[in-house]
Every structure is written in C-alpha cells, then in structure tokens.
Tab-separated table of C-alpha atoms in Angstrom:
chain	number	residue	atom	x	y	z
A	278	MET	CA	-0.006	0.030	0.016
A	279	GLU	CA	1.433	3.374	-0.910
A	280	ARG	CA	1.993	5.964	1.786
A	281	ASN	CA	-0.807	8.298	0.729
A	282	THR	CA	-3.289	5.383	0.831
A	283	LYS	CA	-2.073	4.328	4.219
A	284	ASN	CA	-2.510	7.823	5.522
A	285	LYS	CA	-6.059	8.011	4.136
A	286	THR	CA	-6.893	4.526	5.661
A	287	LEU	CA	-5.456	5.489	9.070
A	288	THR	CA	-7.398	8.836	8.972
A	289	LEU	CA	-10.651	6.887	8.178
A	290	CYS	CA	-9.787	4.491	11.079
A	291	ALA	CA	-9.372	7.515	13.504
A	292	MET	CA	-12.589	9.137	12.338
A	293	MET	CA	-14.592	5.880	12.638
A	294	THR	CA	-13.061	5.391	16.088
A	295	ALA	CA	-14.349	8.799	17.021
A	296	LEU	CA	-17.764	8.031	15.608
A	297	GLY	CA	-17.914	4.679	17.380
A	298	LEU	CA	-16.975	6.435	20.605
A	299	LEU	CA	-19.798	9.035	20.013
A	300	CYS	CA	-22.263	6.131	19.532
A	301	LEU	CA	-21.140	4.582	22.832
A	302	LEU	CA	-21.656	7.975	24.574
A	303	MET	CA	-25.050	8.272	23.018
A	304	ALA	CA	-25.899	4.799	24.304
A	305	ALA	CA	-24.892	5.967	27.781
A	306	MET	CA	-27.124	9.005	27.610
A	307	MET	CA	-30.221	7.233	26.223
A	308	PRO	CA	-31.076	4.217	28.314
A	309	GLY	CA	-33.847	3.082	25.901
A	310	MET	CA	-31.389	3.048	22.991
A	311	ARG	CA	-28.372	1.396	24.644
A	312	LEU	CA	-28.379	-1.777	22.488
A	313	ALA	CA	-29.131	0.213	19.293
A	314	PHE	CA	-26.330	2.686	19.699
A	315	THR	CA	-23.860	-0.034	20.775
A	316	ALA	CA	-24.755	-2.039	17.682
A	317	ILE	CA	-24.296	1.012	15.514
A	318	ALA	CA	-20.769	1.457	16.988
A	319	GLY	CA	-20.057	-2.114	15.721
A	320	VAL	CA	-21.272	-1.229	12.280
A	321	VAL	CA	-19.049	1.866	12.231
A	322	ALA	CA	-16.030	-0.375	12.870
A	323	ALA	CA	-17.124	-2.538	9.821
A	324	ILE	CA	-16.531	0.469	7.561
A	325	VAL	CA	-12.921	0.423	8.570
A	326	VAL	CA	-12.690	-3.402	8.070
A	327	VAL	CA	-14.193	-3.221	4.564
A	328	HIS	CA	-12.463	-0.119	3.349
A	329	GLY	CA	-9.032	-0.763	4.986
A	330	ASN	CA	-8.364	-4.302	6.165
A	331	LEU	CA	-8.705	-6.466	9.165
A	332	GLY	CA	-5.697	-4.859	10.947
A	333	TYR	CA	-7.157	-1.341	10.684
A	334	GLY	CA	-10.443	-2.714	11.860
A	335	LEU	CA	-8.840	-4.376	14.873
A	336	LEU	CA	-7.153	-1.084	15.571
A	337	ALA	CA	-10.446	0.785	15.417
A	338	VAL	CA	-12.246	-1.757	17.713
A	339	ILE	CA	-9.406	-1.751	20.316
A	340	ALA	CA	-9.117	2.104	20.249
A	341	THR	CA	-12.879	2.570	20.590
A	342	ALA	CA	-12.960	0.098	23.524
A	343	ILE	CA	-10.107	1.635	25.330
A	344	LEU	CA	-11.335	5.219	24.835
A	345	GLY	CA	-14.828	3.964	25.804
A	346	LEU	CA	-13.480	2.692	29.133
A	347	LEU	CA	-11.873	5.998	29.761
A	348	LEU	CA	-14.722	8.257	28.691
A	349	VAL	CA	-18.064	6.465	28.730
A	350	PRO	CA	-19.733	6.539	32.188
A	351	ALA	CA	-21.797	3.366	31.621
A	352	LYS	CA	-19.107	0.682	31.586
A	353	GLU	CA	-21.614	-2.159	30.775
A	354	ILE	CA	-22.090	-0.541	27.322
A	355	VAL	CA	-18.376	-0.603	26.671
A	356	LEU	CA	-18.113	-4.143	27.899
A	357	LEU	CA	-20.943	-5.099	25.527
A	358	TYR	CA	-19.115	-3.339	22.693
A	359	ALA	CA	-15.713	-4.771	23.535
A	360	ALA	CA	-16.995	-8.385	24.055
A	361	PHE	CA	-19.549	-8.632	21.207
A	362	PHE	CA	-20.362	-5.838	18.790
A	363	GLY	CA	-16.716	-4.752	18.124
A	364	PRO	CA	-15.165	-8.178	17.708
A	365	TYR	CA	-18.165	-9.380	15.686
A	366	THR	CA	-17.305	-6.969	13.047
A	367	LEU	CA	-13.919	-8.725	12.565
A	368	VAL	CA	-15.392	-12.282	13.073
A	369	LYS	CA	-18.089	-11.622	10.518
A	370	ASN	CA	-15.500	-10.524	7.928
A	371	LEU	CA	-13.421	-13.592	8.541
A	372	ILE	CA	-16.418	-15.996	8.438
A	373	GLU	CA	-17.887	-14.498	5.281
A	374	ARG	CA	-14.633	-15.083	3.417
A	375	LEU	CA	-15.573	-18.800	3.495
A	376	LYS	CA	-18.313	-18.226	0.863
A	377	LYS	CA	-20.343	-21.179	2.186
A	378	LEU	CA	-23.546	-19.788	3.553
A	379	PRO	CA	-24.745	-22.621	5.715
A	380	LEU	CA	-21.357	-22.931	7.406
A	381	GLU	CA	-21.182	-19.138	7.822
A	382	TRP	CA	-24.483	-19.102	9.617
A	383	VAL	CA	-23.538	-22.024	11.918
A	384	LEU	CA	-20.268	-20.284	12.810
A	385	LYS	CA	-21.964	-16.911	13.370
A	386	LEU	CA	-24.606	-18.408	15.532
A	387	LEU	CA	-22.050	-20.292	17.560
A	388	PHE	CA	-20.058	-17.121	18.085
A	389	CYS	CA	-23.190	-15.329	19.239
A	390	ALA	CA	-24.384	-18.113	21.550
A	391	ALA	CA	-21.005	-18.470	23.207
A	392	ASP	CA	-20.534	-14.740	23.603
A	393	ALA	CA	-24.093	-14.210	24.972
A	394	ALA	CA	-23.740	-17.088	27.466
A	395	LEU	CA	-20.358	-15.788	28.720
A	396	LEU	CA	-21.646	-12.192	29.010
A	397	PHE	CA	-24.813	-13.354	30.828
A	398	LEU	CA	-22.874	-15.558	33.259
A	399	PHE	CA	-19.879	-13.374	33.998
A	400	ALA	CA	-21.039	-9.791	33.507
A	401	ASP	CA	-23.518	-8.757	36.141
A	402	GLN	CA	-23.848	-5.304	34.595
A	403	VAL	CA	-24.727	-6.729	31.205
A	404	ALA	CA	-27.042	-9.246	32.710
A	405	ALA	CA	-28.820	-6.366	34.397
A	406	MET	CA	-29.671	-5.030	30.905
A	407	VAL	CA	-31.721	-8.228	30.205
A	408	PRO	CA	-35.494	-7.581	30.416
A	409	GLU	CA	-37.150	-8.993	33.532
A	410	MET	CA	-39.323	-11.440	31.492
A	411	LEU	CA	-36.238	-13.048	29.964
A	412	ALA	CA	-34.437	-13.032	33.313
A	413	ALA	CA	-37.337	-14.840	34.943
A	414	HIS	CA	-37.399	-17.428	32.153
A	415	ILE	CA	-33.746	-17.926	31.499
A	416	TRP	CA	-34.403	-20.724	29.030
A	417	LEU	CA	-35.861	-18.048	26.725
A	418	PHE	CA	-32.795	-15.846	26.797
A	419	LEU	CA	-30.540	-17.652	24.333
A	420	PRO	CA	-33.262	-18.260	21.644
A	421	ALA	CA	-34.373	-14.629	21.969
A	422	VAL	CA	-30.783	-13.407	21.586
A	423	LEU	CA	-30.163	-15.682	18.540
A	424	ILE	CA	-33.360	-14.421	16.832
A	425	VAL	CA	-32.351	-10.811	17.409
A	426	PHE	CA	-28.856	-11.600	16.246
A	427	VAL	CA	-29.999	-13.054	12.914
A	428	ALA	CA	-32.071	-9.863	12.280
A	429	TYR	CA	-29.003	-7.738	13.404
A	430	ASP	CA	-26.693	-9.615	11.001
A	431	ILE	CA	-29.024	-9.240	8.017
A	432	VAL	CA	-29.445	-5.467	8.641
A	433	PHE	CA	-25.735	-5.117	9.249
A	434	SER	CA	-24.884	-6.730	5.864
A	435	LYS	CA	-27.419	-4.555	4.054
A	436	LEU	CA	-26.334	-1.355	5.790
A	437	ILE	CA	-22.719	-1.981	4.938
A	438	ALA	CA	-23.572	-2.653	1.346
A	439	TYR	CA	-25.705	0.582	1.125
A	440	VAL	CA	-22.876	2.640	2.751
A	441	PHE	CA	-20.313	1.423	0.323
A	442	LYS	CA	-22.688	1.902	-2.645
A	443	ARG	CA	-23.234	5.463	-1.561
A	444	MET	CA	-19.451	6.084	-0.933
A	445	HIS	CA	-18.550	4.576	-4.329
A	446	ILE	CA	-15.978	2.220	-2.793
C-alpha cells in the first residue's frame, strides 16, 4: 500500500473510532437506545474493516473500547461493545470469506451463543440489561438473543452494502 493510501486509511480509522465512541456515549445518555447505539458502533467499525483491512479494523475496535473505558460513564455498554459488537465486526468479515452460507450461519450463531452465554454468566452489569421477563425465564434468553442476532446480522450486511454503494467504494 502506498504512503498516501495508508494515511487515508489511518485517517478513516481514526474518524470511525471517534464516531464509534460517540455512539457509545449516546448509548450511555439514552437508556432506551443502549443496544441500538452499541450495535451502531459495531457497524461503524465495519466500515474500517471493509475499506481498509482486518488490521485497521482491529485497531479501530481496540481504540474505541479503550477510549470508551476511559470516557463512557456506563461501563456495561463498553463491555458489551468490547465483548460482542466490536469483535463481531472482525469475526463476520473472517467468516464471510468462506463463501459457504450454511457454514457461515452456523459459525456466526455459535459465536453469538458463546458470547451471549459468557456475558450473561460473568458480567452482572450486562445481565442487568436483560428484560425481567427473559431473566425470569432464563431458558428463553438464548433463543431470543439468537433471533435478534439473525435480524441484526442481516441488517448489518445490508447497511454496509448501502454505505459502500453510496461512498462509491
């Protein structure tokens, strides 16, 4: 990659990190929109992954998570981003390189299920974000998460395709 292209990609990485951090701050300020803004922060990181490469995407995810820990008052939001929405951007890119749709979905669902289970079991702050109905019927938690995840993944893919069509990349 030539120097000018590297500079442009690094600048995009920095701007998307700032935008991701802004999304996390918005999530902290609007309790009803916590998951939505945290998910949008993950989509922002995907722009770096698709435009630059996986390395720049990893840099954006790590920088957003570290800055989020320092600046965002609601640490559970940053934990959710750092444990799921940020890394999922990278995992999704790697999985979709396989070009085998059934296997891709199995791997994505396994990632989501494992991550959701770990977050629910080990992160009290994240578990507190689970609605009371699901917390009372824990056996509904994972199927509900997987259903929402499938919708998120589909919207995520369409949104990234739309953004890049509009950006002419």
